[in-house]
Coordinates of C-alpha atoms and ligand atoms in Angstrom, one line a residue:
X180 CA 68.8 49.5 -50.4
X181 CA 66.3 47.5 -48.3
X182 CA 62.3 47.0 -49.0
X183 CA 61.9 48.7 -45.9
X184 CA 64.3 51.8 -46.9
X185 CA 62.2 53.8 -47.9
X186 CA 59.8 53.4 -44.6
X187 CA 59.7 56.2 -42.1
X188 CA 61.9 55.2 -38.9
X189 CA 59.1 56.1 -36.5
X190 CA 57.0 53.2 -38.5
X191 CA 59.5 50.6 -37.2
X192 CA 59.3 49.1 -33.9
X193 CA 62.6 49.1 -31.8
X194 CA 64.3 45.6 -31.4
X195 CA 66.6 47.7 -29.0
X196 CA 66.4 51.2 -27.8
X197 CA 68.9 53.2 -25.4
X198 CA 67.1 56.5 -23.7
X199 CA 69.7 59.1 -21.8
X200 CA 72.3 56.3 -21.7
X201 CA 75.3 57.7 -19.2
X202 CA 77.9 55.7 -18.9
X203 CA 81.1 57.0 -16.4
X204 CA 84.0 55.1 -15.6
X205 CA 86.3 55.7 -12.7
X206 CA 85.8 58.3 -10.6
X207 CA 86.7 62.1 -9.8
X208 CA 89.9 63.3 -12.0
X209 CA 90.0 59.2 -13.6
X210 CA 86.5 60.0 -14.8
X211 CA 85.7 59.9 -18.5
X212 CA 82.3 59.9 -19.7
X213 CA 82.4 57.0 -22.4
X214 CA 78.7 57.5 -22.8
X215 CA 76.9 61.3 -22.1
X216 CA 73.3 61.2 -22.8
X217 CA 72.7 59.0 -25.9
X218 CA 69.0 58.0 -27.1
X219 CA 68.8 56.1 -29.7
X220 CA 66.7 53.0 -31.3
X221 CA 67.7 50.0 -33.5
X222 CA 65.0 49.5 -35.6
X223 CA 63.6 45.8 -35.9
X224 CA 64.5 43.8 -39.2
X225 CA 66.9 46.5 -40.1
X226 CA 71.4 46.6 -40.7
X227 CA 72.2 49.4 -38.3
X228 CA 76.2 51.2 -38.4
X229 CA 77.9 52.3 -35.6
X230 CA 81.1 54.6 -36.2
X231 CA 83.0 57.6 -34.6
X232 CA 86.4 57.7 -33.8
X233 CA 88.2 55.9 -31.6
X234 CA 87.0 56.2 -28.1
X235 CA 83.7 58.1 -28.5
X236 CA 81.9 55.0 -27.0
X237 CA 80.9 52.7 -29.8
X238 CA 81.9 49.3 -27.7
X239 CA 80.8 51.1 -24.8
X240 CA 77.2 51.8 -26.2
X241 CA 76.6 48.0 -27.9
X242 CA 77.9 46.7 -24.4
X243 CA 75.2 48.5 -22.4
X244 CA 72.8 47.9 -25.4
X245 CA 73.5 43.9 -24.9
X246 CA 74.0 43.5 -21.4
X247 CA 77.4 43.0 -21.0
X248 CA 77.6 46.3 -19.3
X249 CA 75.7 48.3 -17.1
X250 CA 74.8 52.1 -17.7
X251 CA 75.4 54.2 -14.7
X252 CA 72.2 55.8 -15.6
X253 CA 69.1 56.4 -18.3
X254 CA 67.8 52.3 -19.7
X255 CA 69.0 49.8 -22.6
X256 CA 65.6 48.1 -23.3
X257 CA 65.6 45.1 -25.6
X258 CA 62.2 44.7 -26.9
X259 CA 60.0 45.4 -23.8
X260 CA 62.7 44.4 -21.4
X261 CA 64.2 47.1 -19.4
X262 CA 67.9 45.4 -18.6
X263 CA 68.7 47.4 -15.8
X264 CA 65.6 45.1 -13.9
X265 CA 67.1 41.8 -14.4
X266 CA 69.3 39.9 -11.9
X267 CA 72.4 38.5 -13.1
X268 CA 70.9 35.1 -14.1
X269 CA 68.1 36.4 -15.8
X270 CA 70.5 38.5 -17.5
X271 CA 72.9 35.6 -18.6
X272 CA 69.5 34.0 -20.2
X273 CA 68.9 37.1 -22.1
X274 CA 71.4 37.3 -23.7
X275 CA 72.2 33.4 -24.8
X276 CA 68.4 33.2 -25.7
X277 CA 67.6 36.5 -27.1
X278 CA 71.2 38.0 -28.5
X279 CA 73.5 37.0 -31.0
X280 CA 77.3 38.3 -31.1
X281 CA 79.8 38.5 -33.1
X282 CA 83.5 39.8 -32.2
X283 CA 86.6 41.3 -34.4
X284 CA 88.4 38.2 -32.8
X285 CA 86.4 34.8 -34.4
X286 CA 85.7 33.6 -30.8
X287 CA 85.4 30.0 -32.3
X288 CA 85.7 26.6 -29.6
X289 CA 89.1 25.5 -31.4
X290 CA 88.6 21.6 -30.3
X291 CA 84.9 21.6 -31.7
X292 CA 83.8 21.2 -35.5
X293 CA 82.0 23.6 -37.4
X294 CA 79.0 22.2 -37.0
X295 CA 79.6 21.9 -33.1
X296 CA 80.8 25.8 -32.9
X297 CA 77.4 26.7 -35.1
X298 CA 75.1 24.6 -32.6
X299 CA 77.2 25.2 -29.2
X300 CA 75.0 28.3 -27.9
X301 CA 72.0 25.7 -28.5
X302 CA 73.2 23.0 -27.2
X303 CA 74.3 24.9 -23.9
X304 CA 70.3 26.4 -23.7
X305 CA 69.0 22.5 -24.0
X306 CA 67.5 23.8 -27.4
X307 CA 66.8 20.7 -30.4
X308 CA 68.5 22.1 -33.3
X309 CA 65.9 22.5 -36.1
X310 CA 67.6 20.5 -39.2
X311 CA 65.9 22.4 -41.8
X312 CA 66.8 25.4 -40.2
X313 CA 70.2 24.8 -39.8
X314 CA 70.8 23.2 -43.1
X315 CA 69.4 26.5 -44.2
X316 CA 72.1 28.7 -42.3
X317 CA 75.1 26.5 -43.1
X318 CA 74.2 27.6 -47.2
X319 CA 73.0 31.0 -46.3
X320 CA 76.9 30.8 -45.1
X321 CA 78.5 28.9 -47.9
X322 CA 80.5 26.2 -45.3
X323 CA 78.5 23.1 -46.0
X324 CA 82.0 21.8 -47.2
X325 CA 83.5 22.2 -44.2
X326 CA 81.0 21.2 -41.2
X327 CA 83.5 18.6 -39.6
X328 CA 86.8 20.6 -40.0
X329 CA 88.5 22.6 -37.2
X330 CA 88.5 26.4 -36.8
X331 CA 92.3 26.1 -37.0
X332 CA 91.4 24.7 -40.5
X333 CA 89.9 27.4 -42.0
X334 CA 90.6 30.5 -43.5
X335 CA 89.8 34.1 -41.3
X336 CA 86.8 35.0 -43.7
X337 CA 85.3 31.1 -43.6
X338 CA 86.2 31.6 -39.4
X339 CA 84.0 35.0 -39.2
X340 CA 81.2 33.1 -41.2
X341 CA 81.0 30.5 -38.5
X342 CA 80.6 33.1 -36.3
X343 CA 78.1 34.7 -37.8
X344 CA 75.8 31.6 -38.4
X345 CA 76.6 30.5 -34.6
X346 CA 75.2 34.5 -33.7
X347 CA 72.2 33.4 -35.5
X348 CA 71.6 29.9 -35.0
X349 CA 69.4 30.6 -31.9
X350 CA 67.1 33.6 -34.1
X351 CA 67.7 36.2 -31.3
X352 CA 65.8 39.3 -31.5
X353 CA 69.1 40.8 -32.7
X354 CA 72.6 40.4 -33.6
X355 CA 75.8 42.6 -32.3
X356 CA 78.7 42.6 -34.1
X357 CA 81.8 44.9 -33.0
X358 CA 84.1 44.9 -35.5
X359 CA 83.5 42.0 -37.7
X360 CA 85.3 42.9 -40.5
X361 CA 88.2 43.9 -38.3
X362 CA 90.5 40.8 -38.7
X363 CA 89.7 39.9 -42.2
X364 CA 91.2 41.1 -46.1
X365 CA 89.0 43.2 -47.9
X366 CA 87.8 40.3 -49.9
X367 CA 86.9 38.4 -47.0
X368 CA 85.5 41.3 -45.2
X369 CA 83.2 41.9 -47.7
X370 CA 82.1 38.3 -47.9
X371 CA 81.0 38.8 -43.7
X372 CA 79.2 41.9 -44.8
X373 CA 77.1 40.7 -47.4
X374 CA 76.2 37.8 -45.7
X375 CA 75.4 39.7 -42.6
X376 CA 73.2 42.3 -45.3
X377 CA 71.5 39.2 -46.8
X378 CA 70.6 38.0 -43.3
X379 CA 68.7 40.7 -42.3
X380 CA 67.1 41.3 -45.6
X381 CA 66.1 37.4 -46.0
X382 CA 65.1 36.8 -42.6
X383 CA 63.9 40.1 -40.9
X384 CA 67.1 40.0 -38.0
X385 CA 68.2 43.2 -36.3
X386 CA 71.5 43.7 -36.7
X387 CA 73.6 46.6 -35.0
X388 CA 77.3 46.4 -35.8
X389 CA 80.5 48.6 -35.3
X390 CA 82.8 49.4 -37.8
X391 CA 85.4 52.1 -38.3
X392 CA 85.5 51.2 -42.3
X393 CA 83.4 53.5 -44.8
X394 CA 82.8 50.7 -47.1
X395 CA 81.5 47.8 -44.3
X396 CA 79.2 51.1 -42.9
X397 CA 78.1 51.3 -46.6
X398 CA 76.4 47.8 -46.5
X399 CA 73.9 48.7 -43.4
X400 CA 70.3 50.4 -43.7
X401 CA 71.3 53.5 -41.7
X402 CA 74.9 54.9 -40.2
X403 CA 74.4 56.8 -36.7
X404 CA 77.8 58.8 -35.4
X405 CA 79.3 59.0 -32.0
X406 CA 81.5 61.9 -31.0
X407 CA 82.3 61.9 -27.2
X408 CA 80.0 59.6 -25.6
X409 CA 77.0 61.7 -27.6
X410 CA 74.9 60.8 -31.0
X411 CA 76.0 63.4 -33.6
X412 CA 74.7 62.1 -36.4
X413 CA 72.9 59.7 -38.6
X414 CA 72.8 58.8 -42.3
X415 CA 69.9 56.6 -44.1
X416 CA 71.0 55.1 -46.9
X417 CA 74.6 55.4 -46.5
X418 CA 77.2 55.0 -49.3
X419 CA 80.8 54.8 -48.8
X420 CA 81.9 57.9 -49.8
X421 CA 79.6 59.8 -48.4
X422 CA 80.3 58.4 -44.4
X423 CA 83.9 58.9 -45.7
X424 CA 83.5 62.6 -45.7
X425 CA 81.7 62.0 -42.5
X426 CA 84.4 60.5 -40.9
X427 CA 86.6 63.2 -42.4
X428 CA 84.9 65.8 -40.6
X429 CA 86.1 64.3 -37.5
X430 CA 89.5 64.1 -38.3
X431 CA 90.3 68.0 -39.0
X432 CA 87.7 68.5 -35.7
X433 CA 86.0 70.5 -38.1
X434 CA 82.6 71.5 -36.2
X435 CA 79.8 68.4 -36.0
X436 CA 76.7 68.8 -37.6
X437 CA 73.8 67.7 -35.6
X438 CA 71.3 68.4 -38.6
X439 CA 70.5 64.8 -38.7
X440 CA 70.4 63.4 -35.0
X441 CA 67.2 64.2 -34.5
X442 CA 64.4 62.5 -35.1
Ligands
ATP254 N1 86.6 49.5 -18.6 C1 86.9 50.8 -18.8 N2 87.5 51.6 -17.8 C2 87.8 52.9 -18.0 N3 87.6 53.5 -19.1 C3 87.0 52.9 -20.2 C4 86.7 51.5 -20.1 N4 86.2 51.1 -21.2 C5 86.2 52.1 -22.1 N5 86.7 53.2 -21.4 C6 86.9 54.6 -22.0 O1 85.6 55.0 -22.5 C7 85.7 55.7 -23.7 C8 84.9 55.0 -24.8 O2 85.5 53.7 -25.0 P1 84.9 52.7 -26.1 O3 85.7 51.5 -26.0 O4 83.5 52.7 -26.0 O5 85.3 53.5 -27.5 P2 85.2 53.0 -29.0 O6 84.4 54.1 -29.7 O7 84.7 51.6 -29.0 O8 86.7 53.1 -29.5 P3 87.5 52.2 -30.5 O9 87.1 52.7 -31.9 O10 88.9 52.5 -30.2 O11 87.2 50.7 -30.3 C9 87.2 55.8 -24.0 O12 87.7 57.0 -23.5 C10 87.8 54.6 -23.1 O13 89.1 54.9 -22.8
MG255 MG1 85.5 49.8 -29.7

């Protein structure tokens, strides 16, 4: 699908990489393991899928991968940078200089343009905005007609596209998306997706999205499963029917294969 498809994994170097990632919450007979020894690496420049049913950890795992959360043990590294050794501060820096988001819910300043939404986590680091570069972005994302509207003037799929461009605006190391697709129509949806596809292919990005959809899972480089806070699976090249019977596997708790987890 991608130039570097065909490229051994252990080639790439890892924009982001969990290793034994435990995450509990509560405590004693509250206690559920959202997370329960995952190891895993998003491999630079590449469109990486996240699915599993609902609660298995997805959120949990690109919330400890981006510093949002905290693991209760084993290390999120982004690049070189172990997480778990930064302050709160430095923390806060990380991610608004090195990470890009984007959420099922648009997350878009309603009393600030487009333009203003795109450039905002810029703006807030002191960063110039590089014209050429963002001129570039606002076509990569098809809203140079509509820089100076509102959010509130713009349809859901235009909203999401904001979103992505302001996730990229600042070229972090890599891009998390939970559920991007989430809010929109199909048509829409698979506007975000290709965009987000393009992206990575055009300018080298990591991006590591969630998605419980077959055919959004079918745009990224590789699928990898969750079942229960663990990594069951993992499929290169993934088409939509194929993580469809995936996913069906799941649903009549047939028995997971684990053929493919590792490495
Ligand atoms: N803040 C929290 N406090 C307690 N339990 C939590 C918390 N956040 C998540 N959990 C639990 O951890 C488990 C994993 O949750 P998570 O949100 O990561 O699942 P998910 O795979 O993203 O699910 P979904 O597809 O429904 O979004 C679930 O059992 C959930 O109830
Ligand atoms: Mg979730």
């Amino acid at each position: 699908m991608t130039t570097t498809g065909t490229r051994p994994r252990a080639a790439l170097p890892a924009a982001v990489r969990v290793v034994d990632a435990v995450k509990v919450y509560g405590r004693d007979d509250t206690e559920v393991r959202a997370l329960d020894g995952v190891s895993v690496d998003f491999p630079v420049g590449r469109f990486t899928a996240v699915m599993g049913p609902s609660g298995s950890g997805k959120s949990t795992l690109m919330h400890c991968a981006a510093g949002l959360d905290t693991l209760s043990s084993g290390a999120a590294l982004l690049g070189d940078t172990d997480l778990s050794t930064l302050d709160d501060r430095r923390l806060t820096l990380l991610r608004r200089d090195r990470i890009g988001f984007v959420f099922q819910a648009f997350n878009l300043l309603p009393t600030l343009t487009v333009a203003e939404n795109i450039t905002l986590p810029l703006d807030l680091a002191g960063r110039t905005v590089d014209r050429a570069r963002f001129d570039r972005l606002v076509d990569t994302v098809g809203l140079r007609d509509r820089l100076h509207h509102r959010p509130s003037e713009l349809s859901g799929g235009q909203q999401q596209r904001v979103a992505v461009a302001r996730a990229f605006a600042g070229e972090p190391d890599v891009v998390f998306a939970d559920e991007p697709t989430g809010n929109l129509d199909s048509r829409s949806g698979e506007e975000v997706l290709s965009l987000l596809g393009r992206t990575v292919r055009e300018t080298g990005r990591t991006v590591v999205m969630v998605t419980h959809d077959p055919v959004a899972a079918a745009h990224a480089d590789e699928v990898i499963f969750l079942a229960d806070g663990r990594l069951v699976d993992r499929m290169p090249d993934p088409t939509a029917d194929r993580v469809l019977d995936r996913m069906k596997a799941f649903d009549s708790r047939a028995p997971v294969t684990t053929g493919g987890a590792t490495p």
